[in-house]
Amino acid sequence: MAVMALFLLVAGSAAVAGLARRTPVPAPLLLVAAGLAASYLPGLPDYTLDPHIVLPLVLPPLLHTAALDSSYLDLRANLRPVALLSVGYVLFATLVVGYAAYLLVPDLPLTSALVLGAVVAPPDAVAATAIARRLGLPHRITTILQGESLVNDATAITAYKVAVAAAVGVGATWSEGLKEFALASLGGIGIGLVLMVPLHWLRVRLRESALLENTLSLLIPFVAYAAAEQVGASGVLAVVVVALYLGHRSWQVDFETRLQEDAVWKVISFLLESAVFALIGLQLPVVVRGLGAYGAGPALAYAAVVFVVVVGARFVWVFPATFLPRLLSARIRAREPEVNWTAPVIVGWAGMRGVVSLAIAFSVPATVHGGGPFPGRDLVLFLTFTTVIGTLVVQGLTLPPLIRALRLPGRDAQAETLAEAEAQNEASRAAEERLTELLRDERNALPGPLSDRLRTVMERRRNSVWERLGAVNEVTGESADETYRRLAREMIDTERRVFVRLRDTRRIDDEMLRTLLRRLDLEEATAYREGTS
């Protein structure tokens, strides 16, 4: 039964995510809506979110893929705003939301209210950046949002542990809280720094076997997370540090490994993200059943206020964090690009919460140290659920029109293509010089047609990017380069059909067919990537 329930979740969420690509609605929102609708279906399996599965088994691969796709250099260049959001804002939101809930809800202890604040403090690691990339936000804003989402879970989980310790009665002083935070942050970074070099060394030494390298790649986020958590450090930070280093050094890995790894992680990320957002919606029956003594009317009123406080607190933090450092430091003004009020508005509104908040909420203990029930646990879970749904729906649906209304400058495609062309031109010149040098050696002697082919391929790479800057065909709207690629893919498809016909008539066997098709697949993949770059 459990296997069938898992199959239904993965298959259903993947189908909805695929459908979302044909609609203007972002996939996370459609998946949450589908989960909410499905939660009312009779006979549906119980999909109670288990934090012992989500935190160690779902969060590490999602963080790993996000960090692999991030830029270490860009994050380092934006370290100050990323740190202010991922650490400063999370702690600020924990205190503000917690104290507001304490004042709002009668008989809710301050410690339980701070648990709620820590739970809802971190924006989601997937939703905001997914929407930002889809809408083509300026590169720096996307980098800041992505960097925040990579680190803020570590801050929130640490704050949550301190608040829970105080709530259950095992004691937690300010000094103990700072010690816990230092151990989690510095320990997680330290574990990541210790692991990243030997793991990369091992990946490079497995160059002869792409399958072994990809098997290791699948294990890396879980190894880093478990190693850090085992010593009480932040598994989140360990995963991020390792993945940033591996992504920065990925060029040193064999090409076949990179191709396989990219495909494998895209599939894993797609399935996990789809299932995660569907799971959020499916939690509705669980949180409603648990309301207990809290009536629906008061609980919804609390939820509305908490939602407003969560959204407002982000703006209260983001605007001073954006402009005060620039006002106080001439060095920051000289080093960082000029910003106006539109950028912090987008960053402030892109604060959707997600599955990590729900997973932490479900991990709130049922009892305190003396054996009594954890005060307000059911309400904390309900308010977390409504905050997650509210931010995903309200902010997720309104973020695209807000970005369009503010008319933020998008990426300059022409400038990016020009930079790519200049880089390719410089690389091609170096490759041409290297080829001339190699061909002088008798050991590298080649027949004229083959050496000419090497030069032709190199020249093709050099010219292809420049051609994208040229005029377009008035009939098709394509550039000459795009038409070339389309015709090349048509020729490849024709060859593929011939190979299959030869196999069917037994002129070649299946093993030879697979070899020939793989060669064509690699050529077509190259043509497709160039055509969409």
Short mmCIF file of C-alpha atoms in Angstrom, two decimals:
data_model
loop_
_atom_site.label_atom_id
_atom_site.label_comp_id
_atom_site.label_asym_id
_atom_site.label_seq_id
_atom_site.Cartn_x
_atom_site.Cartn_y
_atom_site.Cartn_z
CA MET A 1 0.00 0.00 0.00
CA ALA A 2 2.84 2.37 0.88
CA VAL A 3 4.53 1.64 -2.47
CA MET A 4 1.30 2.34 -4.36
CA ALA A 5 0.80 5.60 -2.43
CA LEU A 6 4.34 6.70 -3.30
CA PHE A 7 3.78 5.77 -6.95
CA LEU A 8 0.54 7.76 -7.06
CA LEU A 9 2.25 10.79 -5.51
CA VAL A 10 5.22 10.78 -7.91
CA ALA A 11 3.19 9.99 -11.04
CA GLY A 12 0.43 12.48 -10.22
CA SER A 13 2.75 15.32 -9.28
CA ALA A 14 4.91 14.75 -12.37
CA ALA A 15 1.81 14.86 -14.58
CA VAL A 16 0.63 18.12 -13.00
CA ALA A 17 4.12 19.65 -13.29
CA GLY A 18 4.19 18.66 -16.96
CA LEU A 19 0.78 20.28 -17.46
CA ALA A 20 2.02 23.45 -15.75
CA ARG A 21 4.58 23.92 -18.52
CA ARG A 22 1.69 24.45 -20.94
CA THR A 23 0.06 27.11 -18.76
CA PRO A 24 1.16 30.56 -17.54
CA VAL A 25 0.77 29.39 -13.91
CA PRO A 26 4.09 28.54 -12.21
CA ALA A 27 4.41 24.81 -11.50
CA PRO A 28 4.72 25.16 -7.68
CA LEU A 29 1.35 26.92 -7.48
CA LEU A 30 -0.46 24.43 -9.71
CA LEU A 31 1.03 21.53 -7.74
CA VAL A 32 -0.10 22.99 -4.42
CA ALA A 33 -3.58 23.60 -5.82
CA ALA A 34 -3.71 20.03 -7.16
CA GLY A 35 -2.63 18.73 -3.76
CA LEU A 36 -5.33 20.74 -2.00
CA ALA A 37 -7.97 19.44 -4.41
CA ALA A 38 -6.74 15.86 -4.17
CA SER A 39 -6.82 15.97 -0.37
CA TYR A 40 -10.65 15.89 -0.57
CA LEU A 41 -10.76 12.74 -2.73
CA PRO A 42 -12.29 9.76 -0.88
CA GLY A 43 -9.99 6.81 -0.36
CA LEU A 44 -6.82 8.81 -0.90
CA PRO A 45 -3.83 7.43 1.08
CA ASP A 46 -2.70 9.38 4.14
CA TYR A 47 0.21 11.58 3.01
CA THR A 48 1.30 12.91 6.39
CA LEU A 49 4.59 14.72 5.87
CA ASP A 50 7.35 12.96 7.81
CA PRO A 51 10.23 15.29 8.79
CA HIS A 52 12.50 12.27 9.24
CA ILE A 53 12.15 11.69 5.49
CA VAL A 54 11.98 15.25 4.14
CA LEU A 55 14.91 16.76 6.01
CA PRO A 56 17.57 14.04 5.49
CA LEU A 57 16.32 12.49 2.23
CA VAL A 58 14.58 15.23 0.21
CA LEU A 59 16.28 18.46 1.29
CA PRO A 60 19.93 17.42 0.56
CA PRO A 61 19.44 16.54 -3.14
CA LEU A 62 17.36 19.68 -3.73
CA LEU A 63 20.02 21.86 -2.12
CA HIS A 64 22.74 19.98 -3.99
CA THR A 65 21.20 20.58 -7.41
CA ALA A 66 20.51 24.24 -6.62
CA ALA A 67 24.10 24.79 -5.43
CA LEU A 68 25.58 22.96 -8.43
CA ASP A 69 23.69 25.38 -10.70
CA SER A 70 24.80 28.39 -8.65
CA SER A 71 27.91 30.43 -9.21
CA TYR A 72 30.47 30.45 -6.40
CA LEU A 73 31.98 33.64 -7.83
CA ASP A 74 28.60 35.42 -8.04
CA LEU A 75 27.68 34.37 -4.50
CA ARG A 76 31.03 35.56 -3.19
CA ALA A 77 30.52 38.90 -4.94
CA ASN A 78 27.09 39.23 -3.28
CA LEU A 79 28.03 37.75 0.08
CA ARG A 80 26.86 40.75 2.12
CA PRO A 81 23.23 40.90 0.87
CA VAL A 82 23.00 37.09 0.90
CA ALA A 83 24.21 36.92 4.51
CA LEU A 84 21.89 39.73 5.60
CA LEU A 85 18.91 37.79 4.20
CA SER A 86 19.87 34.21 5.03
CA VAL A 87 21.04 34.91 8.57
CA GLY A 88 19.95 38.38 9.67
CA TYR A 89 16.46 38.30 8.18
CA VAL A 90 15.70 34.75 9.39
CA LEU A 91 16.59 35.65 12.99
CA PHE A 92 14.68 38.93 12.70
CA ALA A 93 11.60 37.17 11.32
CA THR A 94 11.80 34.54 14.07
CA LEU A 95 11.63 37.22 16.77
CA VAL A 96 9.04 39.46 15.07
CA VAL A 97 6.63 36.70 14.05
CA GLY A 98 7.10 34.91 17.35
CA TYR A 99 6.38 37.98 19.46
CA ALA A 100 3.40 38.93 17.30
CA ALA A 101 1.92 35.45 17.73
CA TYR A 102 2.52 35.66 21.48
CA LEU A 103 0.56 38.92 21.66
CA LEU A 104 -2.14 37.66 19.30
CA VAL A 105 -3.03 34.19 20.63
CA PRO A 106 -4.32 33.96 24.19
CA ASP A 107 -2.47 31.47 26.41
CA LEU A 108 0.22 30.76 23.81
CA PRO A 109 3.59 30.76 25.63
CA LEU A 110 6.35 32.95 24.23
CA THR A 111 8.57 29.89 23.74
CA SER A 112 5.93 28.18 21.55
CA ALA A 113 5.39 31.42 19.65
CA LEU A 114 9.12 31.64 18.94
CA VAL A 115 9.00 28.06 17.66
CA LEU A 116 6.36 29.24 15.17
CA GLY A 117 8.55 32.21 14.24
CA ALA A 118 11.54 29.98 13.52
CA VAL A 119 9.42 27.54 11.53
CA VAL A 120 7.98 30.14 9.12
CA ALA A 121 11.11 32.32 8.93
CA PRO A 122 12.96 30.77 5.93
CA PRO A 123 11.67 31.40 2.39
CA ASP A 124 11.49 28.32 0.21
CA ALA A 125 14.60 27.02 -1.53
CA VAL A 126 12.81 26.35 -4.83
CA ALA A 127 9.74 28.50 -5.47
CA ALA A 128 11.20 32.01 -5.61
CA THR A 129 14.21 31.18 -7.75
CA ALA A 130 12.10 29.04 -10.10
CA ILE A 131 9.79 31.98 -10.73
CA ALA A 132 12.72 34.42 -10.93
CA ARG A 133 14.45 32.39 -13.63
CA ARG A 134 11.24 31.87 -15.57
CA LEU A 135 10.60 35.61 -15.64
CA GLY A 136 14.17 36.56 -16.49
CA LEU A 137 14.90 38.75 -13.47
CA PRO A 138 18.16 40.71 -13.42
CA HIS A 139 21.09 38.43 -12.72
CA ARG A 140 22.03 40.00 -9.38
CA ILE A 141 18.51 39.66 -7.91
CA THR A 142 18.34 36.01 -8.97
CA THR A 143 21.75 35.36 -7.42
CA ILE A 144 20.74 36.97 -4.12
CA LEU A 145 17.46 35.03 -3.92
CA GLN A 146 19.19 31.79 -4.77
CA GLY A 147 22.01 32.39 -2.30
CA GLU A 148 19.51 33.21 0.44
CA SER A 149 17.57 30.01 -0.18
CA LEU A 150 20.73 27.89 0.01
CA VAL A 151 21.68 29.03 3.51
CA ASN A 152 18.56 30.23 5.32
CA ASP A 153 17.31 26.74 6.19
CA ALA A 154 20.42 26.22 8.33
CA THR A 155 19.71 29.41 10.28
CA ALA A 156 16.04 28.56 10.74
CA ILE A 157 16.67 24.98 11.87
CA THR A 158 19.21 26.18 14.43
CA ALA A 159 16.82 28.85 15.75
CA TYR A 160 14.07 26.22 15.88
CA LYS A 161 16.23 23.85 17.97
CA VAL A 162 16.97 26.61 20.48
CA ALA A 163 13.30 27.63 20.71
CA VAL A 164 12.13 24.01 21.12
CA ALA A 165 14.69 23.40 23.86
CA ALA A 166 13.24 26.35 25.78
CA ALA A 167 9.65 25.29 25.08
CA VAL A 168 10.02 21.68 26.28
CA GLY A 169 11.76 22.80 29.44
CA VAL A 170 15.30 21.50 28.98
CA GLY A 171 16.63 25.03 29.27
CA ALA A 172 18.19 27.34 26.71
CA THR A 173 20.04 30.53 27.55
CA TRP A 174 21.30 33.19 25.17
CA SER A 175 24.84 31.85 25.53
CA GLU A 176 23.68 28.31 24.78
CA GLY A 177 21.75 29.58 21.77
CA LEU A 178 24.84 31.38 20.41
CA LYS A 179 26.92 28.26 21.04
CA GLU A 180 24.37 26.14 19.16
CA PHE A 181 24.36 28.58 16.26
CA ALA A 182 28.16 28.72 16.10
CA LEU A 183 28.44 24.93 16.17
CA ALA A 184 25.82 24.53 13.46
CA SER A 185 27.17 27.21 11.12
CA LEU A 186 30.93 26.88 11.58
CA GLY A 187 30.69 23.10 11.96
CA GLY A 188 28.61 22.73 8.80
CA ILE A 189 30.98 24.91 6.80
CA GLY A 190 33.95 23.05 8.27
CA ILE A 191 32.55 19.62 7.39
CA GLY A 192 31.89 20.86 3.86
CA LEU A 193 35.44 22.20 3.53
CA VAL A 194 36.89 18.90 4.78
CA LEU A 195 34.80 16.78 2.42
CA MET A 196 34.85 18.82 -0.77
CA VAL A 197 38.48 18.26 -1.83
CA PRO A 198 38.66 14.46 -1.33
CA LEU A 199 35.24 14.00 -2.94
CA HIS A 200 36.32 16.00 -5.98
CA TRP A 201 39.64 14.12 -6.08
CA LEU A 202 37.74 10.83 -6.07
CA ARG A 203 35.41 12.00 -8.87
CA VAL A 204 38.38 12.96 -11.03
CA ARG A 205 40.17 9.64 -10.35
CA LEU A 206 37.07 7.70 -11.47
CA ARG A 207 37.40 9.24 -14.92
CA GLU A 208 37.30 5.84 -16.67
CA SER A 209 33.80 5.03 -15.38
CA ALA A 210 31.01 7.56 -15.83
CA LEU A 211 28.59 5.19 -14.07
CA LEU A 212 30.75 5.07 -10.94
CA GLU A 213 31.20 8.84 -11.00
CA ASN A 214 27.46 9.39 -11.23
CA THR A 215 26.80 6.87 -8.48
CA LEU A 216 29.19 8.84 -6.29
CA SER A 217 27.45 12.06 -7.35
CA LEU A 218 24.10 10.69 -6.15
CA LEU A 219 25.57 9.79 -2.76
CA ILE A 220 27.47 13.03 -2.12
CA PRO A 221 24.61 15.22 -0.76
CA PHE A 222 23.48 12.49 1.65
CA VAL A 223 27.04 11.81 2.83
CA ALA A 224 27.70 15.51 3.46
CA TYR A 225 24.37 16.03 5.24
CA ALA A 226 24.69 12.93 7.44
CA ALA A 227 28.33 13.64 8.34
CA ALA A 228 27.50 17.15 9.55
CA GLU A 229 24.32 16.19 11.41
CA GLN A 230 26.18 13.37 13.15
CA VAL A 231 28.35 15.89 15.01
CA GLY A 232 25.55 18.40 15.61
CA ALA A 233 26.57 20.70 12.74
CA SER A 234 24.39 22.02 9.92
CA GLY A 235 23.91 19.42 7.21
CA VAL A 236 22.44 22.14 5.00
CA LEU A 237 25.64 24.19 5.00
CA ALA A 238 27.80 21.10 4.49
CA VAL A 239 25.80 20.13 1.39
CA VAL A 240 25.93 23.67 -0.01
CA VAL A 241 29.68 24.09 0.51
CA VAL A 242 30.49 20.74 -1.12
CA ALA A 243 28.13 21.34 -4.06
CA LEU A 244 29.43 24.86 -4.72
CA TYR A 245 33.00 23.53 -4.87
CA LEU A 246 32.07 20.59 -7.11
CA GLY A 247 30.09 22.86 -9.42
CA HIS A 248 32.99 25.31 -9.61
CA ARG A 249 35.37 22.46 -10.52
CA SER A 250 32.99 20.46 -12.74
CA TRP A 251 35.08 21.24 -15.84
CA GLN A 252 37.74 18.85 -14.51
CA VAL A 253 35.34 15.88 -14.69
CA ASP A 254 35.05 13.67 -17.76
CA PHE A 255 32.62 14.97 -20.43
CA GLU A 256 30.50 11.80 -20.38
CA THR A 257 30.05 12.11 -16.64
CA ARG A 258 28.94 15.73 -16.98
CA LEU A 259 26.36 14.82 -19.63
CA GLN A 260 24.95 11.94 -17.58
CA GLU A 261 25.10 13.85 -14.31
CA ASP A 262 23.23 16.82 -15.75
CA ALA A 263 20.45 14.56 -17.07
CA VAL A 264 20.21 12.48 -13.88
CA TRP A 265 20.02 15.45 -11.53
CA LYS A 266 17.47 17.22 -13.71
CA VAL A 267 15.17 14.19 -13.48
CA ILE A 268 15.69 13.85 -9.71
CA SER A 269 15.14 17.56 -9.13
CA PHE A 270 11.99 17.58 -11.28
CA LEU A 271 10.45 14.60 -9.46
CA LEU A 272 11.36 15.81 -5.96
CA GLU A 273 10.22 19.39 -6.53
CA SER A 274 6.94 18.18 -8.03
CA ALA A 275 6.26 15.74 -5.20
CA VAL A 276 7.24 18.28 -2.54
CA PHE A 277 4.79 20.95 -3.66
CA ALA A 278 2.01 18.41 -4.12
CA LEU A 279 2.72 17.17 -0.58
CA ILE A 280 2.17 20.68 0.77
CA GLY A 281 -1.40 20.73 -0.50
CA LEU A 282 -2.05 17.16 0.67
CA GLN A 283 -1.39 18.17 4.30
CA LEU A 284 -4.75 19.96 4.59
CA PRO A 285 -6.67 17.09 6.25
CA VAL A 286 -3.87 16.52 8.76
CA VAL A 287 -3.65 20.12 9.95
CA VAL A 288 -7.44 20.60 10.04
CA ARG A 289 -7.93 17.44 12.12
CA GLY A 290 -5.33 18.64 14.57
CA LEU A 291 -6.92 22.02 15.35
CA GLY A 292 -8.66 20.53 18.36
CA ALA A 293 -9.71 23.18 20.85
CA TYR A 294 -9.04 26.07 18.47
CA GLY A 295 -12.16 26.97 16.51
CA ALA A 296 -12.02 27.45 12.76
CA GLY A 297 -12.97 31.12 12.93
CA PRO A 298 -10.32 32.24 15.46
CA ALA A 299 -7.69 30.02 13.83
CA LEU A 300 -8.29 31.60 10.42
CA ALA A 301 -8.14 35.07 11.98
CA TYR A 302 -4.79 34.20 13.58
CA ALA A 303 -3.61 32.83 10.23
CA ALA A 304 -4.47 36.08 8.42
CA VAL A 305 -2.57 38.18 10.97
CA VAL A 306 0.47 35.89 10.97
CA PHE A 307 0.54 35.99 7.16
CA VAL A 308 0.52 39.80 7.17
CA VAL A 309 3.28 39.91 9.81
CA VAL A 310 5.42 37.42 7.85
CA VAL A 311 5.10 39.45 4.65
CA GLY A 312 5.51 42.81 6.38
CA ALA A 313 8.55 41.76 8.41
CA ARG A 314 10.43 40.93 5.21
CA PHE A 315 9.90 44.43 3.82
CA VAL A 316 10.84 45.97 7.17
CA TRP A 317 14.16 44.11 6.95
CA VAL A 318 14.90 44.26 3.22
CA PHE A 319 14.72 48.03 2.68
CA PRO A 320 17.14 49.06 5.47
CA ALA A 321 19.40 46.08 4.64
CA THR A 322 19.56 47.32 1.04
CA PHE A 323 20.12 51.03 1.55
CA LEU A 324 21.74 51.50 4.99
CA PRO A 325 25.05 49.76 4.16
CA ARG A 326 25.32 51.85 0.99
CA LEU A 327 24.58 54.99 2.95
CA LEU A 328 27.18 54.23 5.60
CA SER A 329 30.00 52.84 3.43
CA ALA A 330 31.63 54.57 0.45
CA ARG A 331 33.42 51.30 -0.31
CA ILE A 332 30.11 49.49 -0.80
CA ARG A 333 28.81 52.32 -3.01
CA ALA A 334 31.91 52.10 -5.19
CA ARG A 335 32.00 48.30 -5.37
CA GLU A 336 28.35 47.39 -5.86
CA PRO A 337 26.00 48.51 -8.65
CA GLU A 338 23.48 51.27 -8.03
CA VAL A 339 20.05 50.11 -6.84
CA ASN A 340 16.67 51.82 -6.72
CA TRP A 341 13.50 50.99 -4.80
CA THR A 342 12.25 48.41 -7.31
CA ALA A 343 14.87 45.74 -6.51
CA PRO A 344 14.08 45.52 -2.75
CA VAL A 345 10.35 45.46 -3.58
CA ILE A 346 10.88 42.34 -5.69
CA VAL A 347 13.18 40.72 -3.13
CA GLY A 348 10.73 41.58 -0.37
CA TRP A 349 7.75 40.11 -2.21
CA ALA A 350 9.66 36.97 -3.30
CA GLY A 351 9.44 35.41 0.16
CA MET A 352 7.34 32.32 -0.49
CA ARG A 353 7.53 29.62 2.18
CA GLY A 354 7.66 25.91 1.37
CA VAL A 355 8.08 22.33 2.44
CA VAL A 356 10.99 22.91 4.83
CA SER A 357 8.76 25.04 7.05
CA LEU A 358 6.11 22.32 7.09
CA ALA A 359 8.67 19.59 7.74
CA ILE A 360 10.08 21.50 10.71
CA ALA A 361 6.57 22.14 12.04
CA PHE A 362 5.73 18.43 11.88
CA SER A 363 8.89 17.71 13.88
CA VAL A 364 7.71 19.80 16.86
CA PRO A 365 7.60 17.31 19.76
CA ALA A 366 4.20 16.23 21.02
CA THR A 367 5.16 16.54 24.70
CA VAL A 368 7.33 18.72 26.92
CA HIS A 369 9.97 17.61 29.41
CA GLY A 370 7.48 16.87 32.18
CA GLY A 371 5.26 14.69 29.98
CA GLY A 372 2.51 17.21 29.26
CA PRO A 373 1.42 18.21 25.75
CA PHE A 374 3.50 20.74 23.83
CA PRO A 375 1.57 24.01 24.26
CA GLY A 376 -0.03 25.18 21.04
CA ARG A 377 1.55 22.49 18.81
CA ASP A 378 -1.62 22.00 16.72
CA LEU A 379 -1.98 25.74 16.20
CA VAL A 380 1.70 26.09 15.24
CA LEU A 381 1.19 23.40 12.60
CA PHE A 382 -1.99 25.03 11.28
CA LEU A 383 -0.47 28.52 11.13
CA THR A 384 2.59 27.15 9.35
CA PHE A 385 0.38 25.45 6.77
CA THR A 386 -1.72 28.55 6.13
CA THR A 387 1.39 30.74 5.89
CA VAL A 388 3.00 28.40 3.37
CA ILE A 389 -0.19 28.20 1.28
CA GLY A 390 -0.84 31.93 1.61
CA THR A 391 2.63 33.01 0.51
CA LEU A 392 2.74 30.52 -2.36
CA VAL A 393 -0.66 31.53 -3.69
CA VAL A 394 -0.76 35.27 -2.96
CA GLN A 395 2.89 36.14 -3.59
CA GLY A 396 3.44 33.45 -6.21
CA LEU A 397 0.50 34.58 -8.34
CA THR A 398 1.20 38.30 -8.00
CA LEU A 399 5.01 38.23 -8.37
CA PRO A 400 4.99 37.91 -12.21
CA PRO A 401 2.60 40.87 -12.79
CA LEU A 402 4.49 42.88 -10.16
CA ILE A 403 7.77 42.32 -12.00
CA ARG A 404 6.16 43.32 -15.29
CA ALA A 405 4.57 46.40 -13.72
CA LEU A 406 7.87 47.59 -12.24
CA ARG A 407 9.58 47.06 -15.63
CA LEU A 408 12.81 45.78 -14.18
CA PRO A 409 15.55 45.50 -16.78
CA GLY A 410 15.88 41.88 -17.82
CA ARG A 411 18.98 40.14 -19.03
CA ASP A 412 20.65 41.83 -22.00
CA ALA A 413 20.60 38.91 -24.45
CA GLN A 414 22.57 40.83 -27.08
CA ALA A 415 25.33 41.71 -24.61
CA GLU A 416 25.47 38.13 -23.31
CA THR A 417 25.74 36.76 -26.85
CA LEU A 418 28.51 39.26 -27.64
CA ALA A 419 30.44 38.22 -24.50
CA GLU A 420 29.97 34.55 -25.46
CA ALA A 421 31.23 35.25 -28.98
CA GLU A 422 34.34 37.03 -27.71
CA ALA A 423 35.08 34.18 -25.28
CA GLN A 424 34.61 31.57 -28.02
CA ASN A 425 36.82 33.54 -30.39
CA GLU A 426 39.64 33.70 -27.85
CA ALA A 427 39.31 29.97 -27.06
CA SER A 428 39.24 29.03 -30.75
CA ARG A 429 42.41 31.01 -31.45
CA ALA A 430 44.17 29.18 -28.62
CA ALA A 431 42.87 25.82 -29.91
CA GLU A 432 44.05 26.61 -33.44
CA GLU A 433 47.54 27.44 -32.19
CA ARG A 434 47.57 24.23 -30.16
CA LEU A 435 46.47 22.16 -33.20
CA THR A 436 49.22 23.68 -35.35
CA GLU A 437 51.74 22.87 -32.62
CA LEU A 438 50.52 19.27 -32.31
CA LEU A 439 50.53 18.62 -36.04
CA ARG A 440 54.24 19.50 -36.23
CA ASP A 441 54.94 16.32 -34.26
CA GLU A 442 55.21 13.24 -36.47
CA ARG A 443 53.36 11.18 -33.87
CA ASN A 444 50.25 13.31 -34.57
CA ALA A 445 50.39 13.07 -38.35
CA LEU A 446 46.93 13.09 -39.96
CA PRO A 447 45.73 12.84 -43.55
CA GLY A 448 44.89 16.26 -44.99
CA PRO A 449 41.08 15.80 -44.99
CA LEU A 450 41.06 14.88 -41.29
CA SER A 451 43.22 17.79 -40.20
CA ASP A 452 41.06 20.09 -42.34
CA ARG A 453 38.00 18.67 -40.62
CA LEU A 454 39.41 19.56 -37.21
CA ARG A 455 39.96 23.13 -38.37
CA THR A 456 36.48 23.28 -39.94
CA VAL A 457 34.79 22.14 -36.74
CA MET A 458 36.78 24.68 -34.74
CA GLU A 459 35.92 27.43 -37.21
CA ARG A 460 32.26 26.45 -37.00
CA ARG A 461 32.26 26.85 -33.22
CA ARG A 462 33.94 30.23 -33.57
CA ASN A 463 31.46 31.55 -36.10
CA SER A 464 28.25 30.11 -34.67
CA VAL A 465 27.92 32.61 -31.84
CA TRP A 466 28.72 35.60 -34.08
CA GLU A 467 26.06 34.44 -36.51
CA ARG A 468 23.42 34.68 -33.79
CA LEU A 469 24.09 38.42 -33.76
CA GLY A 470 23.31 38.69 -37.47
CA ALA A 471 20.12 39.46 -39.38
CA VAL A 472 17.14 37.10 -39.37
CA ASN A 473 15.39 35.41 -42.27
CA GLU A 474 12.38 37.56 -43.21
CA VAL A 475 10.28 34.47 -43.99
CA THR A 476 11.06 32.19 -41.03
CA GLY A 477 12.33 34.71 -38.47
CA GLU A 478 15.44 32.55 -38.00
CA SER A 479 19.05 33.63 -38.11
CA ALA A 480 21.31 31.86 -40.60
CA ASP A 481 22.83 29.96 -37.67
CA GLU A 482 19.42 28.74 -36.48
CA THR A 483 18.48 27.63 -40.00
CA TYR A 484 21.78 25.75 -40.23
CA ARG A 485 21.05 23.89 -37.00
CA ARG A 486 17.49 23.06 -38.01
CA LEU A 487 18.67 21.60 -41.28
CA ALA A 488 21.45 19.70 -39.49
CA ARG A 489 18.87 18.13 -37.16
CA GLU A 490 16.71 17.19 -40.16
CA MET A 491 19.71 15.43 -41.72
CA ILE A 492 20.46 13.63 -38.44
CA ASP A 493 16.85 12.46 -38.22
CA THR A 494 17.06 11.13 -41.79
CA GLU A 495 20.22 9.20 -40.94
CA ARG A 496 18.54 7.79 -37.85
CA ARG A 497 15.61 6.45 -39.85
CA VAL A 498 18.02 4.80 -42.33
CA PHE A 499 19.92 3.09 -39.50
CA VAL A 500 16.67 1.73 -38.07
CA ARG A 501 15.62 0.44 -41.49
CA LEU A 502 18.98 -1.30 -41.89
CA ARG A 503 18.50 -2.94 -38.49
CA ASP A 504 14.98 -4.06 -39.38
CA THR A 505 16.24 -5.65 -42.60
CA ARG A 506 19.00 -7.40 -40.60
CA ARG A 507 21.84 -5.63 -42.43
CA ILE A 508 23.18 -4.42 -39.08
CA ASP A 509 22.52 -5.80 -35.60
CA ASP A 510 21.08 -4.01 -32.55
CA GLU A 511 24.47 -3.46 -30.94
CA MET A 512 25.72 -1.59 -33.99
CA LEU A 513 22.45 0.34 -34.15
CA ARG A 514 22.88 1.54 -30.57
CA THR A 515 26.45 2.65 -31.30
CA LEU A 516 25.38 4.60 -34.39
CA LEU A 517 22.35 6.14 -32.66
CA ARG A 518 24.40 7.26 -29.66
CA ARG A 519 26.78 9.05 -32.02
CA LEU A 520 23.84 10.82 -33.66
CA ASP A 521 22.26 11.60 -30.29
CA LEU A 522 25.41 13.41 -29.15
CA GLU A 523 25.52 15.42 -32.38
CA GLU A 524 21.83 16.31 -32.09
CA ALA A 525 22.26 17.29 -28.43
CA THR A 526 25.04 19.64 -29.47
CA ALA A 527 22.88 21.16 -32.19
CA TYR A 528 19.96 21.59 -29.79
CA ARG A 529 22.04 23.19 -27.05
CA GLU A 530 23.59 25.64 -29.51
CA GLY A 531 20.18 26.43 -30.95
CA THR A 532 18.71 27.29 -27.54
CA SER A 533 21.68 29.10 -26.01
#
